[in-house]
XYZ file of C-alpha atoms in Angstrom:
220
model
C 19.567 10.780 74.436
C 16.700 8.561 72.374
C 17.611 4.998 73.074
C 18.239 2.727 69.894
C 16.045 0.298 69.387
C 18.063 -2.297 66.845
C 21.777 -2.788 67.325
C 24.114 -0.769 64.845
C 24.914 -4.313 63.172
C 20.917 -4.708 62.741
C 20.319 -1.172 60.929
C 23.009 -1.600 58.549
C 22.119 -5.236 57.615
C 18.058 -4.154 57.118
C 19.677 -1.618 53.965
C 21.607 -4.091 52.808
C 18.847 -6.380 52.246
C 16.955 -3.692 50.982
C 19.381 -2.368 48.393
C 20.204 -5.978 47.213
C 16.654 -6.399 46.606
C 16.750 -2.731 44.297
C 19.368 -4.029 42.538
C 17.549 -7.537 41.626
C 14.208 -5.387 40.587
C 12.631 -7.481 43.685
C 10.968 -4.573 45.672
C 8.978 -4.958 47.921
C 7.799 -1.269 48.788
C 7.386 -2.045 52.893
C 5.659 0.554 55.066
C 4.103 2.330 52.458
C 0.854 2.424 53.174
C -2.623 3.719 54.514
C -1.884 1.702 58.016
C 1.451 3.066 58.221
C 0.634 6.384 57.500
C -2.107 5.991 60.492
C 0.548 4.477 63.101
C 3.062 7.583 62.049
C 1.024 10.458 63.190
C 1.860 10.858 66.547
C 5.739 9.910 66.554
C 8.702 8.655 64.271
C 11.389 6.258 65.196
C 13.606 5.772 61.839
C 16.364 3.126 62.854
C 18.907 5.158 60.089
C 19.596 8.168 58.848
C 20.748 9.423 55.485
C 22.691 11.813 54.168
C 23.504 11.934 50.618
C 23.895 13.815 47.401
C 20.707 15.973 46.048
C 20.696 14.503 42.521
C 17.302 13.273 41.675
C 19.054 9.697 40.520
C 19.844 9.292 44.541
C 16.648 8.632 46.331
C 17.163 7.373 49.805
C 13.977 5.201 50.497
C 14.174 3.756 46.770
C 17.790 2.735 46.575
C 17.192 0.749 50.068
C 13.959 -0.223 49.465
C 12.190 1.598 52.727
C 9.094 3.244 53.498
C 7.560 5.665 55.795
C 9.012 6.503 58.775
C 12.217 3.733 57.928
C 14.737 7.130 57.159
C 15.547 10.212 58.810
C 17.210 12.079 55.345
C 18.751 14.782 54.575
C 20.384 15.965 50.881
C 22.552 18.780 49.759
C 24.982 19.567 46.517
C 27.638 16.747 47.521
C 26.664 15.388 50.514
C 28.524 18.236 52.316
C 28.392 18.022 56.360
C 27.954 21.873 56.931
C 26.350 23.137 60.166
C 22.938 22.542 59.159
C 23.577 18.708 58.358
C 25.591 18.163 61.431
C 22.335 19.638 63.464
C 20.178 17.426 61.448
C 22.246 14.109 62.732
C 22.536 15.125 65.663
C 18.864 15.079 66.191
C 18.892 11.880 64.685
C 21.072 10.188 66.988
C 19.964 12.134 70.322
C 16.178 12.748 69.857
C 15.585 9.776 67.154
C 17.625 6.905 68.384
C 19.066 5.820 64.648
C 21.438 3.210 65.268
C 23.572 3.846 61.784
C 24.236 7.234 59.474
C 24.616 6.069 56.126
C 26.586 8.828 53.933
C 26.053 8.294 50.051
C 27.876 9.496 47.493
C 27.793 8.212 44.012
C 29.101 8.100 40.666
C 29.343 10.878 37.967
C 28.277 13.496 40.456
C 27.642 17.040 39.129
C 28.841 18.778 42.425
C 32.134 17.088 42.100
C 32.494 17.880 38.663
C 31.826 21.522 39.078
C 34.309 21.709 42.111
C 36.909 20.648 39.817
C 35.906 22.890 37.630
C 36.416 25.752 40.439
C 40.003 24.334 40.502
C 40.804 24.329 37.387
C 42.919 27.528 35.144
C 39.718 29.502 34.426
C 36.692 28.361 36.404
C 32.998 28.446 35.161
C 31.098 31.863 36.674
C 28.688 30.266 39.379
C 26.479 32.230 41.820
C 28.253 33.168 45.131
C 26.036 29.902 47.150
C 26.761 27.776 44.944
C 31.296 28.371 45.038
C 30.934 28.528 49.242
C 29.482 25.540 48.988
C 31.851 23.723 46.359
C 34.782 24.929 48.106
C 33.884 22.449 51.120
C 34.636 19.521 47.992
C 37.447 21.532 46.650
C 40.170 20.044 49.330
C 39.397 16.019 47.925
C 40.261 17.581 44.027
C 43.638 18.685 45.544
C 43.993 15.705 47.178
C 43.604 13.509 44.495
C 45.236 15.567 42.144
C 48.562 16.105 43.687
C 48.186 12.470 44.739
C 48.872 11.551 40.980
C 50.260 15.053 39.210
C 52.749 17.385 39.812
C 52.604 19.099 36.230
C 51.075 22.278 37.405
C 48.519 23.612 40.262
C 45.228 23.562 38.154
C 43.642 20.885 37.376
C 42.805 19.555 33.889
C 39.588 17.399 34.449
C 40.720 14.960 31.632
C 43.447 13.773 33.559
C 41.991 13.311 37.018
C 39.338 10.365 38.368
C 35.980 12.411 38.712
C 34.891 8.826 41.250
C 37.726 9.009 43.175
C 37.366 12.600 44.236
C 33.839 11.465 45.594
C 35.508 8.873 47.923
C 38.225 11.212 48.839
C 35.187 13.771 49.735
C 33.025 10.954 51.067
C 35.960 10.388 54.010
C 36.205 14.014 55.030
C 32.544 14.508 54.916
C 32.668 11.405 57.874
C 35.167 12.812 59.887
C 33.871 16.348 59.538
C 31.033 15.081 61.052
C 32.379 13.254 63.878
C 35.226 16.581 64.380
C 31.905 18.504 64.658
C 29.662 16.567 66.661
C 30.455 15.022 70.396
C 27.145 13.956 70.535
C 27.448 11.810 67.144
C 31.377 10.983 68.657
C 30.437 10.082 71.829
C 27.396 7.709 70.571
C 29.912 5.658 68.180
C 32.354 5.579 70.966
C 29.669 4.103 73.115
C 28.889 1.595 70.584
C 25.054 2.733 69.833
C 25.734 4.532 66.057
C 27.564 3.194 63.279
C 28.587 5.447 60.422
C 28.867 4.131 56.691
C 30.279 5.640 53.920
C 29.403 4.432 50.432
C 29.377 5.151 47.144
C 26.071 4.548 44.641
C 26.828 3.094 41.287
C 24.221 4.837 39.015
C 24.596 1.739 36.331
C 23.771 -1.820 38.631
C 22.288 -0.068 41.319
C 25.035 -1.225 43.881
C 25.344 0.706 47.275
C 29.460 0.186 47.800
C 30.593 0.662 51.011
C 33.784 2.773 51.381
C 34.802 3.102 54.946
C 32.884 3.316 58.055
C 33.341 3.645 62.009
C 31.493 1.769 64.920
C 30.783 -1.282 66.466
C 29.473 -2.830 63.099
C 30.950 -5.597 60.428
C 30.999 -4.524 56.714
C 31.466 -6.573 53.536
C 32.633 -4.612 50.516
């Protein structure tokens, strides 16, 4: 295992800074140049790592203000922790030494609106990828919607929170990781990683945090 270099407390307070400063338009753009590119050839040593939601409104280094080498990311349809983005942490947390995973989801996502749409009376035709994937998202639309109706089995997406299906998703994405992981497990039982879930609102900017495990203090 890569030893940490920060404490989990210390990785999640350097993104908070940095997304407060997105959200006032004060950027500062840090490591992101011809020096840094120089002293990143040889090694990396990202103090976080990211995994969010591929929509092109959800840039990592942007919405937390980082540079080179500050991120270890990886993006899917939904940030869904399959067995390729459980490997990817892993190696994050035992090769890397990140002290923090941060897992973003955000507002008006399209991968939770088309896995309601997969629940719903008659479904949209999608290509065979796509629906394996979405049914991994398809458990949170249940959720929520039997959490508030009991008029039938399929969903109507006019009567259910598209934003609240994200957080429900955003959870199980967090403990699918840790069910899948000792390594990522073990490393928040040993206080060294810290995992965040949040939730990106598209209009101010604001990286929300949800819920989160680890030896770390959070203000919502």
């Amino acid at each position: 295992m890569a030893p940490t270099r920060v404490t989990v407390q210390q990785a999640w307070d350097q993104l908070v800074e940095g997304n407060e400063r997105f959200m006032a338009g004060h950027l500062l753009h840090p490591q992101q140049n011809a020096a840094r590119r120089s002293e990143l050839r040889g090694s990396q040593s990202p103090n976080a790592a990211f995994l969010g939601c591929s929509d092109s409104r959800v840039a990592a280094e942007i919405l937390f203000d980082c540079g080179l080498g500050d991120l270890f990311v990886v993006r899917n349809i939904g940030q869904i922790a399959n067995e390729n983005t459980t490997a990817t942490m892993e190696f994050a947390v035992a090769e890397l030494g990140v002290a923090v995973i941060i897992v973003l989801a955000h507002g008006s996502c399209g991968a939770v609106g088309a896995a309601i749409n997969q629940t719903t009376a008659h479904p949209r035709e999608t290509t065979p990828a796509i629906k394996h994937e979405l049914e991994e998202i398809q458990p949170a639309v249940q959720q929520e919607w039997f959490a508030t109706q009991q008029i039938s089995p399929y969903v109507d997406p006019d009567l259910i929170d598209q934003d609240a299906v994200g957080r429900r998703h955003l959870a199980a994405t967090i403990n699918a990781l840790m069910r899948q992981s000792t390594v990522i497990s073990d490393a928040v039982a040993r206080g060294e990683l810290g995992i965040v879930g949040c939730q990106y609102q598209l209009d101010d900017g604001r990286v929300s945090p949800i819920s989160w495990v680890g030896d770390l203090e959070v203000s919502r």
